[in-house]
Coordinates of C-alpha atoms in Angstrom, one line a residue:
X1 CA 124.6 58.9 168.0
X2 CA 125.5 61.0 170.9
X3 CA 124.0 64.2 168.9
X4 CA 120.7 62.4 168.3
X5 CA 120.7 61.1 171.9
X6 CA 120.6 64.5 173.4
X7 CA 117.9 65.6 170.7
X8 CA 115.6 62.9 172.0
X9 CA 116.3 63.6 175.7
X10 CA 115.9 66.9 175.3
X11 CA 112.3 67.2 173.3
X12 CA 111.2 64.7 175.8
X13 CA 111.9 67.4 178.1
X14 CA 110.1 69.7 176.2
X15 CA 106.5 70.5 176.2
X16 CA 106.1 74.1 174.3
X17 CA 106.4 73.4 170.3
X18 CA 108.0 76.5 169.5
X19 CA 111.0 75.2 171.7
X20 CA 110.7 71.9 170.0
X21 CA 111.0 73.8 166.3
X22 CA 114.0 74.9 167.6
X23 CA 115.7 72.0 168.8
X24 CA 115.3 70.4 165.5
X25 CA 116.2 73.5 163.6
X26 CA 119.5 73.2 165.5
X27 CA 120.2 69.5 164.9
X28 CA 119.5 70.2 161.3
X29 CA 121.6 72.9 161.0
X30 CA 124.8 71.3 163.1
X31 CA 124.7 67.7 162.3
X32 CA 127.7 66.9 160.0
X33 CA 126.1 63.9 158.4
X34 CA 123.9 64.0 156.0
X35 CA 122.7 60.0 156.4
X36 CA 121.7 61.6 160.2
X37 CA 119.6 64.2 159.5
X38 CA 117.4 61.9 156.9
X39 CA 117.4 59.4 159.5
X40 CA 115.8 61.5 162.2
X41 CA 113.9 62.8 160.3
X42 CA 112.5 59.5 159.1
X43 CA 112.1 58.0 162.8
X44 CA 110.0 61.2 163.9
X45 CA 108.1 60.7 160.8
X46 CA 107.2 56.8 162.0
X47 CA 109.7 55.5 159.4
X48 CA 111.4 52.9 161.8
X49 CA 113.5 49.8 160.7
X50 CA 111.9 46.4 161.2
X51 CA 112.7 44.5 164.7
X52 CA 115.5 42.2 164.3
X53 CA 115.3 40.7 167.6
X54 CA 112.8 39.6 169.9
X55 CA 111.7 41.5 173.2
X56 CA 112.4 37.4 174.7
X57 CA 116.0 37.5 173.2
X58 CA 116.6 41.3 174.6
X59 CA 115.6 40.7 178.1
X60 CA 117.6 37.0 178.3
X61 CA 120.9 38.7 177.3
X62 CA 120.2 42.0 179.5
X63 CA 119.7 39.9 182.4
X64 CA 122.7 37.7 181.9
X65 CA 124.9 40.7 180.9
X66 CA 123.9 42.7 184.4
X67 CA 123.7 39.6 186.5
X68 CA 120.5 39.9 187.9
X69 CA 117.7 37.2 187.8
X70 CA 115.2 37.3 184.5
X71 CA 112.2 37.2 187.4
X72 CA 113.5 40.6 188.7
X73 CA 114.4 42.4 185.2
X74 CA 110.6 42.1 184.6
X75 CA 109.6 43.2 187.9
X76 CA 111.7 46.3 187.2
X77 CA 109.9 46.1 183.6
X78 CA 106.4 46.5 185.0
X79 CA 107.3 49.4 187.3
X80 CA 109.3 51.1 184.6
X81 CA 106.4 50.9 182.0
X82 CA 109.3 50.1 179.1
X83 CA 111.3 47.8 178.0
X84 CA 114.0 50.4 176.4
X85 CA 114.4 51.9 179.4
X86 CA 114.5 49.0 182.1
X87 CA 117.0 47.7 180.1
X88 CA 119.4 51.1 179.5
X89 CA 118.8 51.7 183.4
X90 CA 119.8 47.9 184.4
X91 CA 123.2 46.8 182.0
X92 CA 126.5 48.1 184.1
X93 CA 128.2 51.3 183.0
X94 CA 129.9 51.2 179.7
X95 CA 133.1 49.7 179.0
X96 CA 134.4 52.4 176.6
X97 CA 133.2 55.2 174.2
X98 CA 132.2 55.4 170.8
X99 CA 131.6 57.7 168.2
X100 CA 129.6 56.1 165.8
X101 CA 126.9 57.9 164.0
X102 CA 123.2 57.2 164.3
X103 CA 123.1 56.1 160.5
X104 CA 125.9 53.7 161.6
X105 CA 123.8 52.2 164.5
X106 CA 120.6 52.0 162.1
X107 CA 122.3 50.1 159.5
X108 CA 124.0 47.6 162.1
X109 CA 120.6 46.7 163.4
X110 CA 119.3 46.6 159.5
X111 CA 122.2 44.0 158.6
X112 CA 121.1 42.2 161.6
X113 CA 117.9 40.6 160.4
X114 CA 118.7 37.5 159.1
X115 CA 122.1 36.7 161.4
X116 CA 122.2 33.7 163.5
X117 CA 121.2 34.3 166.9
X118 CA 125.0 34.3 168.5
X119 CA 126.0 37.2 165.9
X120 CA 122.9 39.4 167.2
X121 CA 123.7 38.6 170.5
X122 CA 127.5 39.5 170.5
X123 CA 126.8 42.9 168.4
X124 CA 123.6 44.2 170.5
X125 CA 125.8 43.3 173.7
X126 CA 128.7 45.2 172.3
X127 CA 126.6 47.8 171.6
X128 CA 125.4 48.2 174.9
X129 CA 129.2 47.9 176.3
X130 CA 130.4 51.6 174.5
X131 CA 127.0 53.3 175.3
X132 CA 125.7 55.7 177.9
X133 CA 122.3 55.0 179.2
X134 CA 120.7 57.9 177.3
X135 CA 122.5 56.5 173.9
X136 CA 121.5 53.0 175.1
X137 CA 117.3 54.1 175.4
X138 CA 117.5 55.3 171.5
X139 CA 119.1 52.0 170.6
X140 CA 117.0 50.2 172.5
X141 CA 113.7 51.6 171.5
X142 CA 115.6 51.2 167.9
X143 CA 115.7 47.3 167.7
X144 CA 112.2 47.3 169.6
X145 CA 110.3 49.0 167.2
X146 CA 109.2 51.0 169.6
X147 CA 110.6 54.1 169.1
X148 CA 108.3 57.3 169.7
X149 CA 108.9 60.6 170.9
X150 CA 106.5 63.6 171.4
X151 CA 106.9 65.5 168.9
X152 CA 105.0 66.3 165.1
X153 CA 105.1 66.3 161.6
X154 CA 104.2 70.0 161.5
X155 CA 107.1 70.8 163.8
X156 CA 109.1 68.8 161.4
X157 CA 108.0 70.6 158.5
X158 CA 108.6 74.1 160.2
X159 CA 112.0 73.5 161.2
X160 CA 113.2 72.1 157.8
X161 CA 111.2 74.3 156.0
X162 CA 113.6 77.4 158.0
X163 CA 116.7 75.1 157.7
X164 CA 116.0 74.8 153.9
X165 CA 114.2 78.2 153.5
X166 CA 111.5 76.5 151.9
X167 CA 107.8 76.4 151.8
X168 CA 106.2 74.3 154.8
X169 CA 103.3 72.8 152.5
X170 CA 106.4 72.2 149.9
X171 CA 108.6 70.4 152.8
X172 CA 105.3 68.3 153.7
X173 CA 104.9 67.4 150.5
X174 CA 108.7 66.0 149.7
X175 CA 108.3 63.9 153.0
X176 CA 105.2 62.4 152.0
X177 CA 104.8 58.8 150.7
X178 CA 107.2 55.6 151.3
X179 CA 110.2 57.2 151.0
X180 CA 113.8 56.2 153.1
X181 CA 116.6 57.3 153.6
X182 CA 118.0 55.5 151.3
X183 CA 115.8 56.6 148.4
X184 CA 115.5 60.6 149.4
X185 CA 118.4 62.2 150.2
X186 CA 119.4 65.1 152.1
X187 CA 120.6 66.7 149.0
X188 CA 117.3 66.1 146.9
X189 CA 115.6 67.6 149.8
X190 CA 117.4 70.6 149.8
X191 CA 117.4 71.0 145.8
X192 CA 113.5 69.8 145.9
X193 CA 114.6 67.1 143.3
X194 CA 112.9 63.5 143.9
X195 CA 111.5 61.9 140.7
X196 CA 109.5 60.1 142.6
X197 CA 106.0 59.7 140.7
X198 CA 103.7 58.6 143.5
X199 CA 104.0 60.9 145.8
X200 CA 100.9 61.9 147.5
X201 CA 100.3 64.9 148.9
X202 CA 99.8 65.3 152.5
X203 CA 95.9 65.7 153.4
X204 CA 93.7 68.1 154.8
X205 CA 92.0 66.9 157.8
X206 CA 88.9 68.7 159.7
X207 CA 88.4 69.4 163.4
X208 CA 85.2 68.2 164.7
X209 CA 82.3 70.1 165.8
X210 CA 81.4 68.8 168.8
X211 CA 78.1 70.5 169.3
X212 CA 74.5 68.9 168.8
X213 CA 72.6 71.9 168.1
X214 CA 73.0 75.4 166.2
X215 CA 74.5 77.5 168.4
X216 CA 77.8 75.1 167.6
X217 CA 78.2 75.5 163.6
X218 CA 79.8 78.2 162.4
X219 CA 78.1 81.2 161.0
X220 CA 76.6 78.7 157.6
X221 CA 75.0 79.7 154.4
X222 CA 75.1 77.6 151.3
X223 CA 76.4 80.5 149.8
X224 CA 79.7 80.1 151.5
X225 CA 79.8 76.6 152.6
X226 CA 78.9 73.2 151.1
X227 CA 77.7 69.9 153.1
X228 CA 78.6 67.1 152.2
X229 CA 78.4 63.5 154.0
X230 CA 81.0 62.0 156.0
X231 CA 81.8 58.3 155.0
X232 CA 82.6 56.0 156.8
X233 CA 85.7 54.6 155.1
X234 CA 89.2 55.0 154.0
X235 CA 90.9 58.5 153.4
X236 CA 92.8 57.8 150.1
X237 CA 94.5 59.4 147.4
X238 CA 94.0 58.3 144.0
X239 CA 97.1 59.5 141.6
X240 CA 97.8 59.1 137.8
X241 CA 100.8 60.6 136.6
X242 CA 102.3 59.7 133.2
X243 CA 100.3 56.6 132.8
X244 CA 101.1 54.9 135.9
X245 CA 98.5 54.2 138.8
X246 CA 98.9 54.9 142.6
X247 CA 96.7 54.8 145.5
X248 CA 97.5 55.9 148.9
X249 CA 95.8 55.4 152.4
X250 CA 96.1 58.5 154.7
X251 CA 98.3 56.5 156.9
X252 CA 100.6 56.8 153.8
X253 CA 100.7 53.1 152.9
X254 CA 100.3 52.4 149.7
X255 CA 97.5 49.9 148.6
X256 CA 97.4 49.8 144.9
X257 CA 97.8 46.4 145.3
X258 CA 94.9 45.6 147.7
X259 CA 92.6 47.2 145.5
X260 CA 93.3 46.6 141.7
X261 CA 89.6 47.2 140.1
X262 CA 90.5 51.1 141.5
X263 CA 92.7 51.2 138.3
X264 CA 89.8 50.9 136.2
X265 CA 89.1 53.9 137.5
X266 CA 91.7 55.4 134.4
X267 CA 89.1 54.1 132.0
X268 CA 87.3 57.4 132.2
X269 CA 89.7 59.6 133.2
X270 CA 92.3 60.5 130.7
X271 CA 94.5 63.3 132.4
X272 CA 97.1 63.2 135.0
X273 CA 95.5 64.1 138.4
X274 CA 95.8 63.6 142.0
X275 CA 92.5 63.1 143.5
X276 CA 91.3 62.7 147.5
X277 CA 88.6 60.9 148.6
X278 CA 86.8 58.2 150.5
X279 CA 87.5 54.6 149.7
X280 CA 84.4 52.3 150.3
X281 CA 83.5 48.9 149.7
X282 CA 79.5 48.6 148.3
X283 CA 77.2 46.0 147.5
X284 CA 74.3 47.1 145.0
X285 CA 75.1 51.0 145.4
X286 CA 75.1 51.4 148.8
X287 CA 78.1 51.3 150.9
X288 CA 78.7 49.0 153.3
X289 CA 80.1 49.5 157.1
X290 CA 84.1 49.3 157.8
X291 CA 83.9 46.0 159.4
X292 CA 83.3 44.8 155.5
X293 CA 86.1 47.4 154.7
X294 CA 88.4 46.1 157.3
X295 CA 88.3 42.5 155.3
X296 CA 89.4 43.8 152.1
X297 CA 92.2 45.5 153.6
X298 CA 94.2 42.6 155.6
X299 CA 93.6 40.3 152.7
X300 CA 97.4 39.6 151.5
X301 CA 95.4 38.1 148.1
X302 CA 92.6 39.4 146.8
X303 CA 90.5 36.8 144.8
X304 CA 88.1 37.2 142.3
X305 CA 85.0 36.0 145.0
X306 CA 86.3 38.6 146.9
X307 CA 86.3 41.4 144.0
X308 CA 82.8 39.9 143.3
X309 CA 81.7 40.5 146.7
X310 CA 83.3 43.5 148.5
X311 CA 83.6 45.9 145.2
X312 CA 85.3 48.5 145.7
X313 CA 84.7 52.8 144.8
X314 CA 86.1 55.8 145.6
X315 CA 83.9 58.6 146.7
X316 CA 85.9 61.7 145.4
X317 CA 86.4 64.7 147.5
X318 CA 88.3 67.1 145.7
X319 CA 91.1 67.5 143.2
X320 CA 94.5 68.3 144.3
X321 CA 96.8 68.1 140.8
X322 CA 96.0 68.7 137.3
X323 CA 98.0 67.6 134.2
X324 CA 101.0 67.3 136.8
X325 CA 100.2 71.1 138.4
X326 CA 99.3 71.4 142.1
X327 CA 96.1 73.5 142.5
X328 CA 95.7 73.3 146.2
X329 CA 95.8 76.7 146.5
X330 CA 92.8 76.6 143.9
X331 CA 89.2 77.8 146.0
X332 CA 87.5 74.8 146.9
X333 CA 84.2 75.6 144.6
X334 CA 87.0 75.9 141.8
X335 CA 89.0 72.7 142.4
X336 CA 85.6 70.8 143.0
X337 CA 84.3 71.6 139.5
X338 CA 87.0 71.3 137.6
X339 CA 86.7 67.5 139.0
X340 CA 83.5 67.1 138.0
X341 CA 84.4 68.3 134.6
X342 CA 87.1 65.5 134.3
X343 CA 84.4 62.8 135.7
X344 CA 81.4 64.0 133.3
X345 CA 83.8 64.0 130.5
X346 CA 84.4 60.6 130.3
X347 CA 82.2 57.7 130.8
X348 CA 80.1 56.6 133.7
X349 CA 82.6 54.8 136.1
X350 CA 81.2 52.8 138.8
X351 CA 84.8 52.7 140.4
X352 CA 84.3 56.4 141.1
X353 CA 81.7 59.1 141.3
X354 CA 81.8 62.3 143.1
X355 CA 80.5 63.2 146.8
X356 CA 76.9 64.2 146.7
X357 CA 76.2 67.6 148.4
X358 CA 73.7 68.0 151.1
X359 CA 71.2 70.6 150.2
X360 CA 70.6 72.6 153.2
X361 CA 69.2 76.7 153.5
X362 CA 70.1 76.8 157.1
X363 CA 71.2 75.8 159.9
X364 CA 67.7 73.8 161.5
X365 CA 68.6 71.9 157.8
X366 CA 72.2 70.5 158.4
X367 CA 70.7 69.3 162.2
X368 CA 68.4 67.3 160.4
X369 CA 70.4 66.1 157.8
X370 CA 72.8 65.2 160.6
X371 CA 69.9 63.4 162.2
X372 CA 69.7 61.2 159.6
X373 CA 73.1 60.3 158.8
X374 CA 72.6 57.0 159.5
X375 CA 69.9 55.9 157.1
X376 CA 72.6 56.7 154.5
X377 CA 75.3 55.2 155.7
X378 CA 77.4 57.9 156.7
X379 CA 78.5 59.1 159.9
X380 CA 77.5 62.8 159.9
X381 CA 78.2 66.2 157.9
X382 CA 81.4 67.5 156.6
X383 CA 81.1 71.4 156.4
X384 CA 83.4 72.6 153.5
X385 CA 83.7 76.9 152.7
X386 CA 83.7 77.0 149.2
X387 CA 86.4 79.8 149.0
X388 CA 89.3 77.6 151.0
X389 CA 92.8 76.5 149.7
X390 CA 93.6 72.7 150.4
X391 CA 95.8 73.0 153.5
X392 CA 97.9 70.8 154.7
X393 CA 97.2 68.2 158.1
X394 CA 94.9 69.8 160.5
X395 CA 93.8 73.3 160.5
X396 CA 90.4 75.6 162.1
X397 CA 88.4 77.4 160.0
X398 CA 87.7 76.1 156.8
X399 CA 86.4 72.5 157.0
X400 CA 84.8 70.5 159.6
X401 CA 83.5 67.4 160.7
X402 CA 80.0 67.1 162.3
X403 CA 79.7 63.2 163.1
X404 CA 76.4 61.6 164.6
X405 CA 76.4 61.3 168.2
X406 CA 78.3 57.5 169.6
X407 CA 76.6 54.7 170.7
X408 CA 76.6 54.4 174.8
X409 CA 76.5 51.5 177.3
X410 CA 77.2 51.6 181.2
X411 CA 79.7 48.7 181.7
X412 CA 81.9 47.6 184.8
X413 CA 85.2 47.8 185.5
X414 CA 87.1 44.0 185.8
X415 CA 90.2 44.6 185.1
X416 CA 93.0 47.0 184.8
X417 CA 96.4 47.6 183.6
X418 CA 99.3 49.4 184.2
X419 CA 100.4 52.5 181.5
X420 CA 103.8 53.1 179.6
X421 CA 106.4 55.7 179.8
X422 CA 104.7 58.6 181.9
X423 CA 101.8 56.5 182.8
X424 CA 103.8 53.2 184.3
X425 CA 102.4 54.2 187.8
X426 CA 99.3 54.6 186.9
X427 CA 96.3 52.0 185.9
X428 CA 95.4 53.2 182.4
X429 CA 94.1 51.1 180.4
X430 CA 90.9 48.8 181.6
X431 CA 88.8 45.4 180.7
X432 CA 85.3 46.1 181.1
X433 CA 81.9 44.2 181.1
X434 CA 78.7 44.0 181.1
X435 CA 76.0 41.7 182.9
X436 CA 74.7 38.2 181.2
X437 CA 72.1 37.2 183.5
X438 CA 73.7 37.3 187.2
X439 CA 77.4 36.6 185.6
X440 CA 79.7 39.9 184.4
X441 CA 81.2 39.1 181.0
X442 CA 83.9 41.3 179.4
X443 CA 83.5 42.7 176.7
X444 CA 86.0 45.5 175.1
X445 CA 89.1 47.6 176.5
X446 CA 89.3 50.9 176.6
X447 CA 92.0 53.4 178.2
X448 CA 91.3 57.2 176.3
X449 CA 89.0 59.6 178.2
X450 CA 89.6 60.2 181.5
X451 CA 91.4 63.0 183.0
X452 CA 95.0 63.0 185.1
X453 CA 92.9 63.4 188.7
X454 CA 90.5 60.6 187.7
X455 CA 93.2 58.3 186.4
X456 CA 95.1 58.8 189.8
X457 CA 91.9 58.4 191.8
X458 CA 91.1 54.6 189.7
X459 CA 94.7 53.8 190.3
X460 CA 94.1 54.5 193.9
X461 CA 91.3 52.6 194.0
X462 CA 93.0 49.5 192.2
X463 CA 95.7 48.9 194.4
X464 CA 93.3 48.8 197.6
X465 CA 90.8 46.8 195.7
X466 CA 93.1 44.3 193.5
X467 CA 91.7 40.7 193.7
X468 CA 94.3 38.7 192.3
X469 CA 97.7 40.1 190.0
X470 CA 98.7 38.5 186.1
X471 CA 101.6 40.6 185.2
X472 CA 101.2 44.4 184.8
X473 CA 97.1 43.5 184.9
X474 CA 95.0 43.6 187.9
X475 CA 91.9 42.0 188.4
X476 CA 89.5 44.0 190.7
X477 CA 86.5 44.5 192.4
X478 CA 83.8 44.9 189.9
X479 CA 82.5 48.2 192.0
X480 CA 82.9 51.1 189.1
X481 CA 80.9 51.8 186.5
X482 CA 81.7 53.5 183.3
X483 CA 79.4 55.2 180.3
X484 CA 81.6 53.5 176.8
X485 CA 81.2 55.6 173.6
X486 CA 81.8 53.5 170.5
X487 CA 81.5 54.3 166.4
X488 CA 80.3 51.0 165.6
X489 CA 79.6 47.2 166.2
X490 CA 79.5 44.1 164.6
X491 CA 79.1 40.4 165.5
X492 CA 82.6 38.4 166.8
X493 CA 83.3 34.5 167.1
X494 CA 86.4 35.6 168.5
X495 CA 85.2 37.5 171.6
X496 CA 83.8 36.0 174.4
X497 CA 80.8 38.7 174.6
X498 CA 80.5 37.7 170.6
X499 CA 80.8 41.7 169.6
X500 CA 83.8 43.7 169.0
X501 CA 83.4 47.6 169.1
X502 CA 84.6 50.4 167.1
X503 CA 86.9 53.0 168.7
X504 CA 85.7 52.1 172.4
X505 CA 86.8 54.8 174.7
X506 CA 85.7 56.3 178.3
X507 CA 82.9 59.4 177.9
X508 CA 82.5 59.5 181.9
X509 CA 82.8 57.9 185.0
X510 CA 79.3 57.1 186.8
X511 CA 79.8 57.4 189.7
X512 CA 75.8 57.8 190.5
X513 CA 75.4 54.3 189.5
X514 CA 75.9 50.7 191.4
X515 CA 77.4 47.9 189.7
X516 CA 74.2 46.3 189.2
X517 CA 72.3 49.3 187.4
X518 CA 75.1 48.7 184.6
X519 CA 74.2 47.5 181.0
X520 CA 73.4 43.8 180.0
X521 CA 74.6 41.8 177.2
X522 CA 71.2 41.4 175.2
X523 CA 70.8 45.5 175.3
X524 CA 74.3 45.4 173.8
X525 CA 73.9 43.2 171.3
X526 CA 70.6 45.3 170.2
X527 CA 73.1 47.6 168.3
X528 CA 73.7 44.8 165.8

């Protein structure tokens, strides 16, 4: 544990990602147990064990153990930003010293999980009693759930890939899917030998163009680039290998289950074959928005009324495996028809059909296409160059995405809250609203878009302006007024405004406009 402890202290510490590969490459390379490296590599991969104790339970026994009142460990807790670390800075120095391993330490808070309360108390404070503070934050953030350092996948992939003096794309690949620690060892790794069936690969994902005219998209002729529309879905991965059906979300969940008239999908298509694409739900043909998506997908049962009336279909992107061989590095122009070959072959599938191209000759075309994204359901362009390889995660150059402008509204600042980790002195993330007649009622939250100097000026502003205190939460003077970007809207019982937004975030602050020049409610609701 001590080993892994100073690896996390130390890429916290670390901003520049080539010192970051190197960090890694060195715990790889010098950690004696095998169980360990699999295991940090899992947790920097998002692969944490479930809580097996409650943040109430955690802050009772920390506060008892250090002798301080509860009231003031969560005064501490709101200044700090988190609870891992209020907690590793309050208990008293350690009793003794321990060498356990980090796999050790993972499977004691696994076994914990259905103990009775007093057994997860005396462990978790015994824990605490042979630990150092740093040692202390890891475990911490371990039975939280909330364990998260800055550092990614691709750095992950780079240093095993030098450790194991493999391919990176053949690294990414192993890693990919629900594996654990416990099913993928450090050994099959190494020799490159999982069985494992339903692996996905890991996706190729596009950069946005951010521009709304020409002089933004790259030097484009249909000669080297297709168009195609961007969905406005799920990024799946639909796989068939030796009869068996898996399909994967991007986030790497597998949701097979969720959508079972997908496997229908093998009624046409006979060969083993990974395939990417968009995941919709339709009704008569046309695809309907993700707020009709979003049903399908935290449904624990899927009924037939359901099936009946959110159907699902995959819009298919590309082809990534062929009778079990990867053609990634296939041109994209080669890998797209060879998939149209395998869906023309069989018969018409209305599970599955291919994405459409968008005919353009120039550029003036794709901004008009573009234009129109909307009356087709989509939300913009994706820009594909015929001649490019299927990379893996996100890379310049060959493929973008060319989304329709967002939909804007000037709201007012009501309330706002205090950040985590780096951002615990600062106010961060904010409640805003809009007017309904001569009363200001909130509708969304929003915290992504503003930079450092503006974050510390609206802190600044808070504290000399805060109306009454709930916690972390402030609730302030409703004198600022920020332009919202959002993807989407649809109709809410369970908001007060009665909308909920898609990916709300900050495009500016307006500082050239009073409170009372800010959106109403009945403008807002004119995007339904």
């Amino acid at each position: 544990m001590k080993q892994f402890a100073a690896l996390y202290q130390q890429l916290d510490q670390t901003n520049g990602s080539n010192e970051k590969v190197q960090l890694l490459k060195d715990f790889f390379e010098h950690s004696r147990s095998d169980s360990d490296k699999m295991w940090a590599i899992a947790l920097f991969t998002h692969r944490r064990p479930s809580r097996p104790v409650s943040t109430t339970l955690l802050r009772q026994w920390c506060a008892e153990v250090s002798g301080i009142p509860l009231w003031l460990l969560e005064q501490n807790y709101h200044i700090v930003g988190d609870l891992a670390e209020t907690l590793a800075l309050v208990l008293p120095p350690p009793s003794y010293s321990n060498e356990n391993s980090l796999s050790y330490w993972i499977q004691t808070i696994i076994q914990l999980k259905d103990k009775p309360e007093e057994i997860k108390k005396s462990t978790i404070v015994s824990a605490w009693s042979m630990m150092n503070t740093m040692e202390r934050l890891v475990f911490n953030k371990l039975i939280t759930g909330g364990f998260r350092v800055g550092v990614s996948e691709k750095s992950i992939h780079k240093a095993l890939a030098q450790v194991l003096e493999k391919d990176e794309n053949q690294v990414a690949h192993m890693l990919s899917g629900d594996w654990k620690p416990d099913t993928l060892t450090w050994k099959q790794l190494k020799d490159n030998a999982s069985e494992d069936v339903s692996r996905p690969y890991p996706f190729y994902l596009a950069y946005a163009l951010e521009s709304n005219g020409k002089e933004g998209i790259p030097e484009i002729s249909p000669e080297e680039w297709a168009a195609e529309w961007k969905w406005d879905g799920i990024r799946c991965q639909w796989i068939m290998r030796n009869q068996q059906i898996f399909l994967w979300s991007r986030g790497e969940e597998l949701i097979t289950d969720k959508f079972p008239e997908l496997t229908k999908i093998a009624d046409s298509v006979n060969e083993d074959v990974v395939i990417d694409g968009e995941l919709i739900v339709q009704r008569n043909d046309v695809p309907l928005d993700f707020a009709e998506l979003q049903k399908r997908i935290s449904r624990k049962n899927v009924t037939s009324a359901i099936l009946k009336n959110l159907p699902a279909r995959i819009i298919a992107y590309d082809l990534l495996e062929y009778g079990g061989t990867d053609i990634r590095h296939w041109p994209f122009s080669e890998r797209r028809n060879k998939l149209m070959q395998i869906l023309e072959k069989g018969a018409p599938n209305p599970y599955i059909e291919i994405s459409p191209l968008v005919p353009f000759g120039n550029a003036e075309e794709l901004i008009t296409w573009r234009a129109k994204s909307r009356e087709y359901k989509a939300e913009g362009l994706m820009l594909k160059k015929w001649d490019e390889p299927y990379h893996t995660g996100r890379k310049k150059g060959g493929m973008w995405k060319w989304k329709v402008d967002p939909y804007t509204v000037d709201a007012v600042m009501i309330y706002a809250q205090r950040g985590h980790g780096r951002r615990a002195n600062l106010y961060s993330d904010f409640t805003f609203a809009v007017w309904d007649n001569d009363r200001l009622v909130p509708f969304t939250k929003a915290y992504s878009g503003l930079t450092d100097s503006e974050m510390n000026e609206i802190t600044a502003f808070v504290r000399k302006n805060t109306l009454e205190n709930f916690g972390p939460v402030a609730s302030v003077r409703p004198d600022l007024v920020f332009e919202l970007a959002f993807e989407g809207i649809q109709a809410s019982s369970r908001h007060k405004a009665g909308v909920a937004l898609r990916f709300p975030r900050i495009k500016r602050w307006r500082k050239d406009k009073l409170p009372a020049e800010a959106d109403t409610l009945e403008r807002l609701k004119m995007f339904l």
